[in-house]
CSV table of C-alpha atoms and ligand atoms in Angstrom, one decimal:
chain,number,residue,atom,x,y,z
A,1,UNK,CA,-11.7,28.8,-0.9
A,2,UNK,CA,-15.4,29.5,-0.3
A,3,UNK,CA,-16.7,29.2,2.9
A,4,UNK,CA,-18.9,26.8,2.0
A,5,UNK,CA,-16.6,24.7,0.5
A,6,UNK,CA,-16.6,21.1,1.0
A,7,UNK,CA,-13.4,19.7,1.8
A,8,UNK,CA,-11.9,16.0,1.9
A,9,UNK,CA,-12.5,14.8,5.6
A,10,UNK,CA,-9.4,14.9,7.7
A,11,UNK,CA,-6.6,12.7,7.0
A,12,UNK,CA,-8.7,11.2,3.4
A,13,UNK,CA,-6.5,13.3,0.2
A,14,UNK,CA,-6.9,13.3,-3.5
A,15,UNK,CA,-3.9,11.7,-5.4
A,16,UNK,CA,-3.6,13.7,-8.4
A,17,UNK,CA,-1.3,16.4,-7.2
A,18,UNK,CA,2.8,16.3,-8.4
A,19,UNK,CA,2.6,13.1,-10.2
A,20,UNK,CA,1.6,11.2,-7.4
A,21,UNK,CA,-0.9,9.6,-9.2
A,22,UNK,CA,1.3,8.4,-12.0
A,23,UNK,CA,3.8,7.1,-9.3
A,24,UNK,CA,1.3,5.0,-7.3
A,25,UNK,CA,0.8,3.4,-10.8
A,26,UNK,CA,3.6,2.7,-11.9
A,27,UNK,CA,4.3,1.7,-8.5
A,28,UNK,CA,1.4,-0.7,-8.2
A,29,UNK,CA,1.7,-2.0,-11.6
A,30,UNK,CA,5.5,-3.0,-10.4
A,31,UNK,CA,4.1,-4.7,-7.2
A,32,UNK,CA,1.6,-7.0,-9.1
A,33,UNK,CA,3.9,-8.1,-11.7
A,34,UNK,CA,6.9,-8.8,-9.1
A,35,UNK,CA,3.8,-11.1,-7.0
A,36,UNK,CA,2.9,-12.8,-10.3
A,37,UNK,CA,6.5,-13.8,-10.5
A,38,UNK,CA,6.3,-15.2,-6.9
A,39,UNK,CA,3.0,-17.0,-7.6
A,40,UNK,CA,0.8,-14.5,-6.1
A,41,UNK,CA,-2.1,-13.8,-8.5
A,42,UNK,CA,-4.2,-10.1,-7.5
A,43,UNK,CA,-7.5,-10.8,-5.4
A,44,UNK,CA,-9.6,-7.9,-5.2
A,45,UNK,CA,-11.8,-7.8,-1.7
A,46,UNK,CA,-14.3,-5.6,-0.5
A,47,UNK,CA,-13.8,-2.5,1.5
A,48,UNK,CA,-16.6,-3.1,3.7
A,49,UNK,CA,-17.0,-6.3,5.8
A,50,UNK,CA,-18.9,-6.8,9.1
A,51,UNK,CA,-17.7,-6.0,11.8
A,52,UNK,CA,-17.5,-9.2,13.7
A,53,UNK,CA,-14.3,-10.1,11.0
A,54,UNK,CA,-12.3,-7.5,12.4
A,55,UNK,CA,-13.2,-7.7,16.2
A,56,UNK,CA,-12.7,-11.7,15.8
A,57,UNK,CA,-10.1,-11.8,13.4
A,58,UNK,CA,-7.6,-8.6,14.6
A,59,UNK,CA,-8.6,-9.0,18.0
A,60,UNK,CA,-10.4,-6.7,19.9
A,61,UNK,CA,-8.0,-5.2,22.5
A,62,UNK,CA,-5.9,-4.3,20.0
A,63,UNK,CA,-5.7,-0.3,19.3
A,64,UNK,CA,-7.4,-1.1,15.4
A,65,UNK,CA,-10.3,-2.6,16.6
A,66,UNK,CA,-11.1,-0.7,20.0
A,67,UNK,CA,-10.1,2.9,19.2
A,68,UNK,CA,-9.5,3.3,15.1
A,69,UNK,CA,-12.0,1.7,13.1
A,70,UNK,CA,-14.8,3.1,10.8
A,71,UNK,CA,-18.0,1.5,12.5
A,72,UNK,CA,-21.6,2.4,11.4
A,73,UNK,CA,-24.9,0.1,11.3
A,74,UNK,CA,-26.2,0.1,8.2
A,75,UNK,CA,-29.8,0.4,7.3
A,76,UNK,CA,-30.9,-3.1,7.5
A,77,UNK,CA,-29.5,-2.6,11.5
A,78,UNK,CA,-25.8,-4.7,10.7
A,79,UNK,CA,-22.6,-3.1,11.6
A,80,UNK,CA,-20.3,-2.8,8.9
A,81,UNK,CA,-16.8,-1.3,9.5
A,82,UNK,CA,-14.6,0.1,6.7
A,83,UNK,CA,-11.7,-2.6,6.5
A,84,UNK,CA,-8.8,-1.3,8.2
A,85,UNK,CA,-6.0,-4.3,7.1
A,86,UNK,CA,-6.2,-6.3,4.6
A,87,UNK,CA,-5.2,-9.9,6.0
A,88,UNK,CA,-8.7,-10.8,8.1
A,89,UNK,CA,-10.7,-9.7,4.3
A,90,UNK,CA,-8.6,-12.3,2.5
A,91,UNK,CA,-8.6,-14.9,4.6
A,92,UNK,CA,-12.5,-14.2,5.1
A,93,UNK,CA,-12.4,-14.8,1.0
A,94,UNK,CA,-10.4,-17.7,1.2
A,95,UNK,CA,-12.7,-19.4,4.4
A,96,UNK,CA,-16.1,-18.2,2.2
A,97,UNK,CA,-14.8,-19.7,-1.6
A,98,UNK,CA,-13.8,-23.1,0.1
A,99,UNK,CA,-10.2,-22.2,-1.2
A,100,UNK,CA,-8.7,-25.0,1.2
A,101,UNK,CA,-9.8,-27.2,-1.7
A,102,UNK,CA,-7.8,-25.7,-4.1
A,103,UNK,CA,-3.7,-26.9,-4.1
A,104,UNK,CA,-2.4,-25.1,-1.4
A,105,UNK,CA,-0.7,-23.0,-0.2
A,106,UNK,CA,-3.3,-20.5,-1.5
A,107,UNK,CA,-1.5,-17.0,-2.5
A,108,UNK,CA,-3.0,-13.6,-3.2
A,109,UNK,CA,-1.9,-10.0,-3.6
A,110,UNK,CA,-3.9,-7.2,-3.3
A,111,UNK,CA,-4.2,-3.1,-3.5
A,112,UNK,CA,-6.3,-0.6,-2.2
A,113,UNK,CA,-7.2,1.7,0.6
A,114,UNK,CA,-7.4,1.3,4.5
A,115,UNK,CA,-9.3,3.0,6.8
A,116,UNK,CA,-8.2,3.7,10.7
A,117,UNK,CA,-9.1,6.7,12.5
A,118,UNK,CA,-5.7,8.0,13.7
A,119,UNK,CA,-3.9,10.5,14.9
A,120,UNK,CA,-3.0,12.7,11.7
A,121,UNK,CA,0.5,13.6,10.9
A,122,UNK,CA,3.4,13.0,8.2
A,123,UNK,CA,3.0,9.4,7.5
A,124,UNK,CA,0.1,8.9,9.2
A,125,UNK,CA,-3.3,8.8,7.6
A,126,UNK,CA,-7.0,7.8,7.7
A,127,UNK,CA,-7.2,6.7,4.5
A,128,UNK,CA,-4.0,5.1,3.6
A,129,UNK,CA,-2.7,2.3,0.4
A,130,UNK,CA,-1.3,-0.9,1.2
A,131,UNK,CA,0.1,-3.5,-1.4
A,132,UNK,CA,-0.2,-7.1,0.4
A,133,UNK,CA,0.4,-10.7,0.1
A,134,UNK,CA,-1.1,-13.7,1.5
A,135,UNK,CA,-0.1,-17.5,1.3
A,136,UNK,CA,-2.6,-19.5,3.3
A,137,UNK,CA,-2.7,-23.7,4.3
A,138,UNK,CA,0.8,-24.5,4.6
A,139,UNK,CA,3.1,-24.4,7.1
A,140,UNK,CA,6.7,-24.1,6.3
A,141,UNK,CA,9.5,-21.8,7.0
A,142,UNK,CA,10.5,-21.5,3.4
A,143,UNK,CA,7.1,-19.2,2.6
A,144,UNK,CA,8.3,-17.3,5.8
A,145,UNK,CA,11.7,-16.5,3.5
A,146,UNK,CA,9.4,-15.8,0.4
A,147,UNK,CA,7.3,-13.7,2.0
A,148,UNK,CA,10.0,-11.7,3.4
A,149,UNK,CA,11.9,-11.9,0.2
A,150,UNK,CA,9.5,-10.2,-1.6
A,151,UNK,CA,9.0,-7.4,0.4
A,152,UNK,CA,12.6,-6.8,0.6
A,153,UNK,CA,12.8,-7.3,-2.7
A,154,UNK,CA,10.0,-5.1,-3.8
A,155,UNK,CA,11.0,-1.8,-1.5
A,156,UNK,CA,14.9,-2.1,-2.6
A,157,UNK,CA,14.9,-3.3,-6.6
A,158,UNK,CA,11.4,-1.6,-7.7
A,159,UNK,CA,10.5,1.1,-4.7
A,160,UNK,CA,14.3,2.0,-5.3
A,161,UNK,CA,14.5,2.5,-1.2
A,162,UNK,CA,18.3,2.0,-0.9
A,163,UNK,CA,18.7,2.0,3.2
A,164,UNK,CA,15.9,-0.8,4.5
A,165,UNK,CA,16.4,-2.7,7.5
A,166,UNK,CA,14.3,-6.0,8.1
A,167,UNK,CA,13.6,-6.3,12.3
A,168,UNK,CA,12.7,-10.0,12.6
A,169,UNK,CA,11.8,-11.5,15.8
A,170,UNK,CA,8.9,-14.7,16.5
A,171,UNK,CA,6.8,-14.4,19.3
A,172,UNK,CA,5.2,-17.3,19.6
A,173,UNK,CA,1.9,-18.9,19.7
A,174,UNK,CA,-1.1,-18.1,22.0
A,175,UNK,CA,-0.3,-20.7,24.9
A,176,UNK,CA,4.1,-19.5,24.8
A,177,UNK,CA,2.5,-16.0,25.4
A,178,UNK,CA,0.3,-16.5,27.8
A,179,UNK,CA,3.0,-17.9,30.1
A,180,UNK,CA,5.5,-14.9,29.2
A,181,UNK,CA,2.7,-12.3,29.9
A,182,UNK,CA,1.6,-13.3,33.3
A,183,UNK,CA,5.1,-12.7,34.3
A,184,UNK,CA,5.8,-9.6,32.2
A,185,UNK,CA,2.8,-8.0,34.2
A,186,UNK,CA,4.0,-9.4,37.4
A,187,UNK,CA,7.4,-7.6,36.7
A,188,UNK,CA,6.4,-4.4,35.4
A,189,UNK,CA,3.6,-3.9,38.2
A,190,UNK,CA,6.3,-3.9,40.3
A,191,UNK,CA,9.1,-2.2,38.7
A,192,UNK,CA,7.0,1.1,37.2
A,193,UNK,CA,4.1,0.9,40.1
A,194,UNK,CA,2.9,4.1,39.0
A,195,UNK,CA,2.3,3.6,35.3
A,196,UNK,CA,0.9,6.1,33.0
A,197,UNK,CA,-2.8,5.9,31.1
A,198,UNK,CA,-1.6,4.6,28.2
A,199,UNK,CA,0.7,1.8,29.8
A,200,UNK,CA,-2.1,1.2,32.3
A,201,UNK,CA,-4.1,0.6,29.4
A,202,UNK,CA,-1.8,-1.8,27.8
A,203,UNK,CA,-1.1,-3.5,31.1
A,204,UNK,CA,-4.9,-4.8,31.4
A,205,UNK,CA,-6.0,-5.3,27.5
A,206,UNK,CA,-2.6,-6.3,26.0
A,207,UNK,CA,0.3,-6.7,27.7
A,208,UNK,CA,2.6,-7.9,25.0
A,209,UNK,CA,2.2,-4.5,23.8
A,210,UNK,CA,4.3,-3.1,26.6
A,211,UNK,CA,7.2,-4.5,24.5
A,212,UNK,CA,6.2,-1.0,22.4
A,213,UNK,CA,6.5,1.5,25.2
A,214,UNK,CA,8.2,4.7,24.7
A,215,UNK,CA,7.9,5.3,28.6
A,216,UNK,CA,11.5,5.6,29.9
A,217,UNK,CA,10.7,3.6,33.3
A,218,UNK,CA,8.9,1.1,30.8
A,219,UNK,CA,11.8,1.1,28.6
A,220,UNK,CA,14.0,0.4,31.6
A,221,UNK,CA,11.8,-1.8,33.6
A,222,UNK,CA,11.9,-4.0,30.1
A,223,UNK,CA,15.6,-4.6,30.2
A,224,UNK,CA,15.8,-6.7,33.2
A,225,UNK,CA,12.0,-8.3,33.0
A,226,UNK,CA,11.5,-11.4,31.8
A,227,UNK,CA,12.5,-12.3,28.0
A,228,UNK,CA,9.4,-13.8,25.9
A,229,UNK,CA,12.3,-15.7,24.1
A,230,UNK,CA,12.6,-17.6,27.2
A,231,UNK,CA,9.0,-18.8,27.2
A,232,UNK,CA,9.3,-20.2,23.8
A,233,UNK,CA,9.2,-24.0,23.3
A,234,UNK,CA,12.4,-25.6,21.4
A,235,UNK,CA,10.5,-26.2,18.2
A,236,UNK,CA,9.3,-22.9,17.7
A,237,UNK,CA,12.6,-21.5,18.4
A,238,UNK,CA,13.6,-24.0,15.5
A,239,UNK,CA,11.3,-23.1,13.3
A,240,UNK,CA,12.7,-19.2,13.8
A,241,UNK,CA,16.4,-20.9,13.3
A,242,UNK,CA,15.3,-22.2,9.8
A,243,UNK,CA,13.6,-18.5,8.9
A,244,UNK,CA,16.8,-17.1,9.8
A,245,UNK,CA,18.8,-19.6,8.1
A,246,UNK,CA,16.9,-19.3,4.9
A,247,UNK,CA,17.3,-15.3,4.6
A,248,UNK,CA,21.1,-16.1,5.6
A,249,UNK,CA,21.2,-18.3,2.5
A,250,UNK,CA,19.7,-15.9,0.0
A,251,UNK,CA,22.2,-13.3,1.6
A,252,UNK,CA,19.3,-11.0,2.9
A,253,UNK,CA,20.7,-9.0,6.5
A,254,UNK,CA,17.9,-8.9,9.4
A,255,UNK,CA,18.1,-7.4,12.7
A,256,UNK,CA,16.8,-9.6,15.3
A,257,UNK,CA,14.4,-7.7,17.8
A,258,UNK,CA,12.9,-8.8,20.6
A,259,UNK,CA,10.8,-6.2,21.0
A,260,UNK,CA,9.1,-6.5,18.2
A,261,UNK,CA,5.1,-6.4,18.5
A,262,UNK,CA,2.7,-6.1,15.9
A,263,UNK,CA,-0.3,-3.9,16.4
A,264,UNK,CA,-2.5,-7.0,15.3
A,265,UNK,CA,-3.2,-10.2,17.5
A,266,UNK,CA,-3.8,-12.5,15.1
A,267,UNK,CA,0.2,-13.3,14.8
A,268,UNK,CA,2.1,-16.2,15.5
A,269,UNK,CA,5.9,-17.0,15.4
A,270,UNK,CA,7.6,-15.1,12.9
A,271,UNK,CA,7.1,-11.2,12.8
A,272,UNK,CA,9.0,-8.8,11.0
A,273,UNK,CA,8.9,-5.3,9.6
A,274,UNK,CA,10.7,-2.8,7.2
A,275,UNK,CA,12.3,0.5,8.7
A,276,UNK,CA,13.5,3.0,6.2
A,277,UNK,CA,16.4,4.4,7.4
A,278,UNK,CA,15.5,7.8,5.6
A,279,UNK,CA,11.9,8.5,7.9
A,280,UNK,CA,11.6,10.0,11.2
A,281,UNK,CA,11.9,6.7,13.3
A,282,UNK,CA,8.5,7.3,15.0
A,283,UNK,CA,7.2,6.2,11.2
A,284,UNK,CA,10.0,4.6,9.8
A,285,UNK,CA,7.9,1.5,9.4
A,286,UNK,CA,7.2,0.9,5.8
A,287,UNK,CA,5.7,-2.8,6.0
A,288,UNK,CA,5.4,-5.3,8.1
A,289,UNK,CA,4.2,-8.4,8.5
A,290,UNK,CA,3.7,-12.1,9.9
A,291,UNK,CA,2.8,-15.4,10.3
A,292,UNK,CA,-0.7,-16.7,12.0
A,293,UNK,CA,-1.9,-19.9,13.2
A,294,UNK,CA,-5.3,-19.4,14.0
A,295,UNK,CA,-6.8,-16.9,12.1
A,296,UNK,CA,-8.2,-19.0,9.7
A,297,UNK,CA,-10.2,-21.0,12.2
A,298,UNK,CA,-11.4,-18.1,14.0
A,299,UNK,CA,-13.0,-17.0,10.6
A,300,UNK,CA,-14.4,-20.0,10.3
A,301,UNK,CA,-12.2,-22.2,8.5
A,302,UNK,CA,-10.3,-25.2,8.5
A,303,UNK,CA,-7.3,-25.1,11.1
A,304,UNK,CA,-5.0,-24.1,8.5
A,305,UNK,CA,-1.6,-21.7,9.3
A,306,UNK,CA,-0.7,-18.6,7.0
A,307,UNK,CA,2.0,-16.0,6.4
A,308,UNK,CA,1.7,-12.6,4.7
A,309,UNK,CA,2.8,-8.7,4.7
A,310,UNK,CA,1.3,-5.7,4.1
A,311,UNK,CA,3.5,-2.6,2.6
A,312,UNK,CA,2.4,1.5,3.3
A,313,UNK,CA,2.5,3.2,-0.2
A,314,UNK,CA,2.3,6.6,1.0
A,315,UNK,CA,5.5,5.6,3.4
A,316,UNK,CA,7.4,4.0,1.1
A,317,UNK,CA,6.8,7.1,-1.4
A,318,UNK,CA,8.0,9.6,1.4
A,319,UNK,CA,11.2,7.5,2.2
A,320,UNK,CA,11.6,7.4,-2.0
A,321,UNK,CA,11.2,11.1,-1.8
A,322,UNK,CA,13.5,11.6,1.4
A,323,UNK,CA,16.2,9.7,-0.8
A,324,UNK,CA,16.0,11.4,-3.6
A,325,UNK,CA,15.8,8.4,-5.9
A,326,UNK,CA,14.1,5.2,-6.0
A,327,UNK,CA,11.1,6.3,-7.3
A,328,UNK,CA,12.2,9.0,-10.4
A,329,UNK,CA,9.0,10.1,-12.8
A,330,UNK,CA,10.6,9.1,-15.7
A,331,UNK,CA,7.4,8.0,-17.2
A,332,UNK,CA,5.9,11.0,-19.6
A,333,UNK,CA,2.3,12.2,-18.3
A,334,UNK,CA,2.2,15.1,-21.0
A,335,UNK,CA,0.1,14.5,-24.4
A,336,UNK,CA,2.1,14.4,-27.4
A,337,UNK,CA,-0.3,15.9,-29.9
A,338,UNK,CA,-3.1,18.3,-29.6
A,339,UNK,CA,-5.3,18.9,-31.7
A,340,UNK,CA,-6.1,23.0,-32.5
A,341,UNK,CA,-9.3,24.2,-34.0
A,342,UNK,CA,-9.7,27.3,-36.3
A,343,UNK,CA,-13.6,28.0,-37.3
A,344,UNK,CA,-16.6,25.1,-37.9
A,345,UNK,CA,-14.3,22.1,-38.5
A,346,UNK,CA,-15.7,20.1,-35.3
A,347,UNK,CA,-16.3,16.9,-37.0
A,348,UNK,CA,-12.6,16.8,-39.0
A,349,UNK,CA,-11.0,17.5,-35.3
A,350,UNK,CA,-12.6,14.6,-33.8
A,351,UNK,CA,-12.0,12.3,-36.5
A,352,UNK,CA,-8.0,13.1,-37.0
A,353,UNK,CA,-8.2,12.8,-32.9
A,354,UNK,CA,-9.8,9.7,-32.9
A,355,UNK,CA,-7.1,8.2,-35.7
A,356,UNK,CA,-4.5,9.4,-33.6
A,357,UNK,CA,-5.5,7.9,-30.6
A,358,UNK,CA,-6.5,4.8,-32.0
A,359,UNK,CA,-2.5,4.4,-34.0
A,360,UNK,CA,-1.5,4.7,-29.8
A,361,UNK,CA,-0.5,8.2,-29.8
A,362,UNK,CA,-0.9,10.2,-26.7
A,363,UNK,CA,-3.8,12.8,-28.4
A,364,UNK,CA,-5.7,15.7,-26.9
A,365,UNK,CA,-7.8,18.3,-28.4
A,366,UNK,CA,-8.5,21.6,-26.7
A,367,UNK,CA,-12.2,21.3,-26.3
A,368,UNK,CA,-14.6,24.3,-26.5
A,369,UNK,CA,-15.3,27.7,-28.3
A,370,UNK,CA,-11.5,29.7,-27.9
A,371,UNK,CA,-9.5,31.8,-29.5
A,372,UNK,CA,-6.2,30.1,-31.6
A,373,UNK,CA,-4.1,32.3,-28.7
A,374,UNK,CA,-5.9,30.4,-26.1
A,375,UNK,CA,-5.8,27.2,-27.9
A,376,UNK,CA,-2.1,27.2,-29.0
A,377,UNK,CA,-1.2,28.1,-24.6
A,378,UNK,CA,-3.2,25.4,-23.5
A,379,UNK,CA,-1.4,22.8,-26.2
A,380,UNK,CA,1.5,24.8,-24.2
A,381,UNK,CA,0.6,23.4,-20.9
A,382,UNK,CA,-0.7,20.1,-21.9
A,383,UNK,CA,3.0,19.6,-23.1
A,384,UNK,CA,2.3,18.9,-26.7
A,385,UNK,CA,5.3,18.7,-29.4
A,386,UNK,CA,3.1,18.9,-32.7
A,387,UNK,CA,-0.3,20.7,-32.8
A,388,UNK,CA,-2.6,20.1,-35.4
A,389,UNK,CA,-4.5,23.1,-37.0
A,390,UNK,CA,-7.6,22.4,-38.3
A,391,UNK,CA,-9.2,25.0,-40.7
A,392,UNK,CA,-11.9,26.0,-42.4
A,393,UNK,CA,-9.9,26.6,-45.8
A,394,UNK,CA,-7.2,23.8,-45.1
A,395,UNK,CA,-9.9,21.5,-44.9
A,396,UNK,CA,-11.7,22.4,-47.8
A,397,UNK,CA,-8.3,22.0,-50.1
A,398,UNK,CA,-8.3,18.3,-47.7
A,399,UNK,CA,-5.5,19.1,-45.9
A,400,UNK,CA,-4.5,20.5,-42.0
A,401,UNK,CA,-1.3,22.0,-40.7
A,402,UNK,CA,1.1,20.3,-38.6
A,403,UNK,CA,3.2,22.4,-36.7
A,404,UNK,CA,6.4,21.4,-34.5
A,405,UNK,CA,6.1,23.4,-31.4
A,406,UNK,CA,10.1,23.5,-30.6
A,407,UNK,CA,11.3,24.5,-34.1
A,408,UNK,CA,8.2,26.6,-35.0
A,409,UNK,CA,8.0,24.9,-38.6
A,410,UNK,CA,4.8,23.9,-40.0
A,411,UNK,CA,3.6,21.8,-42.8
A,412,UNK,CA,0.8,21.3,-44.6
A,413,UNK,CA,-0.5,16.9,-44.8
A,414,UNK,CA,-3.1,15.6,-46.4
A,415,UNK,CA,-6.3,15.2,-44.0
A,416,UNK,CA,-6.7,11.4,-45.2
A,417,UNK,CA,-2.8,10.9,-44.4
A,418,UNK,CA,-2.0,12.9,-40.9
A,419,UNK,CA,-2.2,9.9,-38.5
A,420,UNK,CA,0.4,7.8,-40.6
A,421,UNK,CA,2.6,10.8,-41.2
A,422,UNK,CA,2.4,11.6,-37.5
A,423,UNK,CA,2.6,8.0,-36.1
A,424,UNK,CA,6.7,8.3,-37.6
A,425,UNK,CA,6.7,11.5,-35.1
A,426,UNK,CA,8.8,10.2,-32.7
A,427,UNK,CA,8.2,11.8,-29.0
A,428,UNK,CA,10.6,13.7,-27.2
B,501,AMP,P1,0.0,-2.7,9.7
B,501,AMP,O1,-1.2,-3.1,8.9
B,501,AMP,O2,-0.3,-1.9,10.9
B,501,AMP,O3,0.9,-3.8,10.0
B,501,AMP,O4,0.8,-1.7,8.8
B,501,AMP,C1,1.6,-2.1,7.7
B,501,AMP,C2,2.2,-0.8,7.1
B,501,AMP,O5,1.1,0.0,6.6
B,501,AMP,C3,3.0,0.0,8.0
B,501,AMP,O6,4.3,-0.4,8.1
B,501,AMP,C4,2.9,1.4,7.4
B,501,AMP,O7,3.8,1.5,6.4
B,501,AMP,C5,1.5,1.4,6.8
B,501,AMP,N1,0.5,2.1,7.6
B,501,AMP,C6,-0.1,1.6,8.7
B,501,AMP,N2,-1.0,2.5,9.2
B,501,AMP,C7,-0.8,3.6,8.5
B,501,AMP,C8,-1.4,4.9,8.5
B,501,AMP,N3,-2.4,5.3,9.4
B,501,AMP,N4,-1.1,5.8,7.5
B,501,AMP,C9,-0.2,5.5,6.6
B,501,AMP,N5,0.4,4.3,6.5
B,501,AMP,C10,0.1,3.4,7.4
């Protein structure tokens, strides 16, 4: 490469290399149609959004909002941030379009890039895909079960991942927490009294996420602190009994974890992620999600509960990869027919091209001034069965040459008759 070169910033990629790009697709294409089954219809929301619905809505001790977003003041002096989850844009949408007046509960899916400035490595981007789904205004454990369902569902039947395991735990609401945390600080000041930065750091902006260490006093200090289970009132412990109950019925095995924190404040009760047993378990986490009470109303909406998840596409296509299924490229990328071009017969190419495509075929042509060599190797590489040779002299008797590029055979068609004769091609 050229010095000069520009290059993608770090931890941003192109997705056109190996089939990726066809994957994703496919992939996505799969996603929306299993939400539409589940009632979710696609909601497309912007990438941009002020600040203020980030630091509000995912809470501004948390590592997303104080150390990883995309922040700049635009010109009229507002600071925008590049969204770096999903949840706090649609239930922005849903607070803005008055969508509590609609039946609820109101369900989206979505697609599309996040942004969080990170730490690069395997699995671990700036610019990363997540598939989602939201159901907003009603509170019941049953859209817990969906909600989990479909993830489950999704990443095993259509991601093909064979080994996932769902970590399920509830943590609670705002005022249960606050009890447990006063006297998981109390504990842990005492127990680890010389705590590193990072714990430190935790320890005065978010304690809960101590429950996350990877500190081996930490770890240890954990096992005989205080249990955030213990702080929870009976009916939110009941409302967890009926979440498990309903993945028990609909025979779906979860792990029950305590320690299970999400990076984002804005959940309540239920939490849960996907691990793929395949991945390093530093980044085995291919999804997660949760359910929140008063995110809606810190947006500026009605106090109105939801429940969603958000899946990582370039995870769950590593963990396909690292199995060595799930997600096979069956689909063919090649072009069928290409279209060859042998002296001033410009107009007659375009026009059998254009029929082609238009009948549904996968047609190329080879584009500018070459040689037939040159022509016939790049049919080569596009993966083309039939080429059609288009010539001065054929054309002038109204005809063109077909030629089958495994046998070698070719035939002369008529020029008005190519695209029917070559529609009953069938493609290998
Ligand atoms: P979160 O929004 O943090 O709950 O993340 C949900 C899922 O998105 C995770 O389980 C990962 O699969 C994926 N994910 C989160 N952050 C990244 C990242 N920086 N790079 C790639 N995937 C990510």
């Amino acid at each position: 490469m050229a010095t000069n070169a520009i290059t993608a910033p770090k931890g941003i990629y192109d997705v056109d290399e190996a089939g990726a790009g066809r994957r994703r697709l496919r992939l996505e294409r799969a996603f929306f149609d299993l939400a539409g089954q589940y009632g979710y219809p696609p909601l497309a929301f912007p990438f941009l959004e002020y600040t203020e619905l980030f630091e509000r809505g995912v809470g501004s001790a948390t590592d997303i909002v104080s150390k990883e977003m995309y922040t700049f003041v635009d010109r009229g002096g507002r600071s925008l941030t590049l969204r770096p989850e999903g949840t706090a844009g649609c239930v922005r949408a849903f607070v803005e379009h008055h969508h509590e007046q609609s039946g609820l509960p109101w369900k989206a899916a979505y697609s599309g890039p996040m942004f969080r400035a990170e730490n690069v490595q395997r699995g671990r981007y700036r610019q990363f895909f997540q598939y989602g789904i939201e159901a907003i205004g009603i509170d019941d454990p049953a859209l817990d079960v969906e909600v989990i369902e479909f993830g489950y569902r999704f990443l095993t039947d259509l991601a093909g991942l064979g080994d996932v395991v769902i970590k399920l735990n509830t943590i609670g609401d705002t005022g249960e927490r606050r009890a447990y945390v006063d006297e998981l600080r109390r504990h842990i000041v005492q127990a680890v009294p010389d705590l590193g930065d990072d714990d430190r750091r935790r320890l005065d902006l978010n304690p809960l996420r101590l429950l996350d260490s990877k500190t081996p006093e930490v770890v240890g200090a954990l096992d005989d602190g205080p249990r955030l289970q213990d702080s929870l009132a009976d009916e939110t412990r009941a409302r967890f009994g009926e979440v498990c109950a309903g993945l028990d019925s609909a025979g779906i095995a979860y792990t029950l974890d305590e320690r299970l924190v999400r990076g984002l404040d804005y959940y309540t009760a239920t939490t849960f992620e996907y691990a793929a047993a395949s991945l390093d378990v530093a980044q085995d986490a291919v999804g997660g999600g949760g359910h929140y009470d008063g995110l809606v109303a810190m947006v500026g909406g009605p106090d109105l509960p939801g429940i969603g998840l958000a899946l990582g596409v370039e995870r769950i296509l590593l963990a396909a990869e690292a199995e060595a299924e799930g997600v096979r490229d069956e689909d063919r990328s090649g072009t069928d027919f290409v279209i060859v071009r042998a002296g001033e017969t410009g107009d007659e190419c375009a026009r059998v091209l254009r029929g082609l495509r238009a009948s549904g075929l996968r047609a190329d042509m080879t584009y500018g001034d070459r040689s037939l060599k040159a022509q016939f190797k790049q049919a080569d590489r596009l993966g083309a069965h039939t080429v059609v040779i288009v010539g001065e002299r054929d054309v002038a008797d109204g005809n063109v040459t077909v030629r089958d590029m495994i046998s070698g055979d070719e035939t002369t068609v008529g020029l008005t008759d190519v695209v029917g004769v070559l529609g009953s091609v069938r493609p290998r």
